[in-house]
Amino acid sequence: ETLECQVVVHNRGQRVDQFRLRCLDLPAEWLTITYPQGFQAVGVSALDRSLNLNPSDQGTITVLLTVPPNTLAGSYVATLQLQSENQPDLALLDLIYLSVSPVYQVNLSFRTLVSRVQYQPGVYAVQASNLGNTQRTLEFHALPLDGGNLCTFTLDPPALHLAPQQTQTTQITVQPHPRRKRPWVGGGRVINFAVEAQDQDQHPLPEIPMQ
């Protein structure tokens, strides 16, 4: 979303003055500064433009603040500085307090890489994409659905630490055991299992069956 701020400037001097606006503490690409004359520039590159005011006149400078989608949730403080051409040492400052709300959005994708096991283990993968703006830590667990201790499950890695807009993958290796329980003839035995994902901070996750 875009936040619009208006800076009202009043020339209390006795001469025509030119005023320029800078916004400190934030990346220049977040800002669009528009002067009433119609000139527009992005961020601090607008320093070659100005607001021209006669004595006792006032004008308005518009600041459009657009936060990129990968900005971390939290509180931000930006300093607005107004510069006078006639009084360069005059410090006119104000603050913008910005609160970026958390967005919890994760996509999970379960893929089968090797499902028919003879001499090699079964191999599966879970791909997790963090589409929100908070750090996410996801833990994964493999659970047998047929009861008993038919397989050994190895997750590499067992947990994913995801920055905003980051995608990572964990691999699940499934090794049936022991060999003497494997059928000699027929179409083989089907072993069912599921993978569960948990958020370390209890943030919501999509309910996607991974079986």
C-alpha positions as MATLAB code, in Angstrom:
seq = 'ETLECQVVVHNRGQRVDQFRLRCLDLPAEWLTITYPQGFQAVGVSALDRSLNLNPSDQGTITVLLTVPPNTLAGSYVATLQLQSENQPDLALLDLIYLSVSPVYQVNLSFRTLVSRVQYQPGVYAVQASNLGNTQRTLEFHALPLDGGNLCTFTLDPPALHLAPQQTQTTQITVQPHPRRKRPWVGGGRVINFAVEAQDQDQHPLPEIPMQ';
ca = [
       0.000    0.000    0.000;
       1.050    3.608   -0.576;
       1.050    6.140    2.253;
       0.544    9.784    1.276;
       1.984   12.573    3.451;
       1.570   16.291    2.881;
       4.156   18.813    4.029;
       2.736   22.338    4.383;
       5.438   24.999    4.019;
       4.904   28.634    5.091;
       7.452   31.249    3.998;
       7.701   33.585    6.975;
      10.677   35.449    5.523;
      10.804   38.788    3.718;
      12.143   37.405    0.436;
      11.192   34.853   -2.172;
      12.550   31.504   -1.002;
      13.046   28.049   -2.446;
      12.373   24.998   -0.272;
      13.592   21.475   -0.891;
      12.525   18.353    0.944;
      14.619   15.350    1.879;
      13.549   12.187    3.633;
      16.269   10.606    5.704;
      16.589    7.064    7.100;
      14.623    5.317    4.322;
      15.784    3.976    0.921;
      15.315    6.485   -1.871;
      13.280    4.035   -3.990;
      10.571    3.999   -1.303;
       9.806    7.697   -1.858;
       8.239    9.877   -4.517;
       8.365   13.635   -3.815;
       6.006   15.890   -5.768;
       6.183   19.686   -5.772;
       3.179   21.865   -6.713;
       4.849   22.978   -9.936;
       4.370   19.442  -11.219;
       8.002   18.380  -11.019;
       8.403   14.865   -9.681;
      11.410   12.839   -8.683;
      12.149    9.724   -6.714;
      13.746    9.982   -3.275;
      16.663   12.346   -2.734;
      17.112   12.796   -6.485;
      14.423   15.502   -6.149;
      16.960   17.915   -4.602;
      17.303   19.820   -7.893;
      13.567   20.701   -7.670;
      12.031   23.064   -5.180;
       8.948   24.797   -3.881;
       9.080   28.517   -4.713;
       7.202   30.763   -2.274;
       6.733   34.494   -2.047;
       6.848   36.102    1.412;
       3.882   35.069    3.587;
       2.777   32.479    1.027;
       2.409   28.781    1.711;
       2.489   25.653   -0.408;
       2.214   21.894   -0.066;
       4.756   19.202   -0.929;
       3.407   15.668   -1.349;
       5.384   12.600   -0.300;
       4.262    9.159   -1.481;
       5.760    6.343    0.557;
       5.541    2.847   -0.965;
       6.936    0.000    1.083;
       8.231   -2.994   -0.928;
       6.435   -6.307   -0.242;
       9.588   -7.922    1.189;
       9.971   -5.287    3.927;
      10.187   -6.872    7.353;
       7.245   -6.280    9.661;
       7.922   -3.797   12.433;
       8.103   -0.088   13.280;
      10.093    2.410   11.227;
      10.902    6.085   11.838;
      11.858    8.426    8.993;
      13.045   12.018    9.286;
      11.730   14.693    6.948;
      14.104   17.613    6.476;
      13.053   20.887    4.810;
      15.879   23.023    3.428;
      15.633   26.755    2.775;
      17.649   28.389   -0.015;
      17.848   31.689    1.888;
      18.628   30.120    5.277;
      20.667   26.967    4.629;
      21.461   26.546    8.341;
      17.786   26.444    9.309;
      16.859   22.964   10.546;
      13.205   22.161    9.914;
      12.590   18.542   10.856;
       9.608   16.294   11.370;
       9.151   12.552   11.777;
       7.099    9.883   10.042;
       6.173    6.885   12.169;
       5.453    3.848   10.034;
       4.153    0.498   11.222;
       4.356   -2.448    8.817;
       1.876   -5.131    9.852;
       2.975   -8.775    9.722;
       1.811  -10.944    6.848;
       1.951  -14.687    7.479;
       1.818  -16.538    4.175;
       3.647  -19.759    3.353;
       3.199  -22.093    0.394;
       4.031  -25.788    0.818;
       4.562  -28.247   -2.030;
       5.044  -31.992   -1.497;
       6.861  -33.898   -4.252;
       7.641  -37.565   -4.821;
      11.116  -38.236   -6.213;
      11.524  -42.004   -5.646;
       8.499  -44.027   -4.478;
       9.273  -47.595   -5.617;
      11.847  -49.044   -3.254;
      13.990  -52.090   -3.971;
      17.647  -51.485   -3.203;
      17.567  -47.717   -2.813;
      15.505  -45.752   -0.254;
      12.422  -43.736   -1.119;
      13.017  -40.015   -1.590;
      10.497  -37.174   -1.200;
      10.766  -33.406   -0.866;
       8.820  -30.534    0.673;
       9.335  -27.101   -0.845;
       8.401  -24.129    1.362;
       8.063  -20.551    0.077;
       7.741  -17.637    2.497;
       5.498  -15.080    0.783;
       5.048  -12.968    3.925;
       7.180  -10.278    5.564;
       8.314  -12.063    8.732;
      11.039  -14.577    9.442;
       9.596  -18.101    9.564;
      11.030  -21.269   11.073;
       9.269  -24.453    9.978;
       9.870  -27.862   11.517;
       8.960  -31.075    9.687;
       8.109  -34.530   11.045;
       7.407  -37.797    9.196;
       4.691  -39.982   10.718;
       3.820  -43.589    9.751;
       0.135  -44.137    8.945;
       0.137  -47.937    9.007;
       1.312  -48.360   12.582;
       4.444  -50.132   13.691;
       8.041  -49.325   12.976;
       8.259  -50.233    9.293;
      10.548  -47.453    8.070;
      13.288  -45.105    9.113;
      12.601  -41.487    8.130;
      15.461  -39.018    7.680;
      14.746  -35.323    7.061;
      17.543  -33.132    5.715;
      17.278  -30.538    7.090;
      14.564  -31.164    9.702;
      13.835  -27.408    9.954;
      13.848  -24.534    7.467;
      14.660  -20.912    8.375;
      12.921  -18.754    5.784;
      13.489  -15.055    5.223;
      10.709  -13.094    3.482;
      10.324  -14.046   -0.200;
      12.692  -17.006    0.248;
      12.171  -20.617   -0.891;
      13.901  -23.665    0.555;
      13.499  -27.435    0.349;
      13.786  -30.250    2.852;
      14.341  -33.833    1.632;
      12.768  -36.900    3.234;
      14.532  -40.249    2.853;
      12.427  -43.345    3.647;
      14.254  -46.628    4.337;
      12.041  -49.708    4.961;
      13.460  -52.258    7.427;
      14.373  -54.944    8.031;
      14.926  -56.582    4.658;
      13.459  -59.922    5.769;
      10.003  -58.343    5.947;
      10.039  -57.391    2.301;
       7.861  -59.581    0.025;
       9.635  -61.994   -2.316;
       6.884  -62.056   -4.930;
       3.896  -59.993   -5.949;
       3.452  -56.326   -6.496;
       5.194  -55.277   -3.307;
       3.862  -53.766   -0.136;
       2.417  -50.271    0.127;
       3.601  -48.271    3.126;
       1.744  -45.054    3.907;
       3.212  -42.109    5.781;
       2.622  -38.387    6.133;
       4.767  -35.313    6.653;
       3.623  -32.629    9.091;
       4.844  -29.032    9.188;
       4.874  -26.914   12.340;
       5.712  -23.249   12.824;
       8.149  -22.657   15.654;
       6.273  -19.489   16.693;
       2.798  -20.998   16.187;
       2.021  -18.782   13.199;
      -0.611  -20.152   10.793;
       0.287  -22.626    8.057;
      -1.805  -23.847    5.118;
      -3.605  -27.134    5.710;
      -2.112  -29.093    2.817;
      -2.138  -32.907    3.104;
       1.356  -34.291    2.536;
       0.882  -38.067    2.364;
];
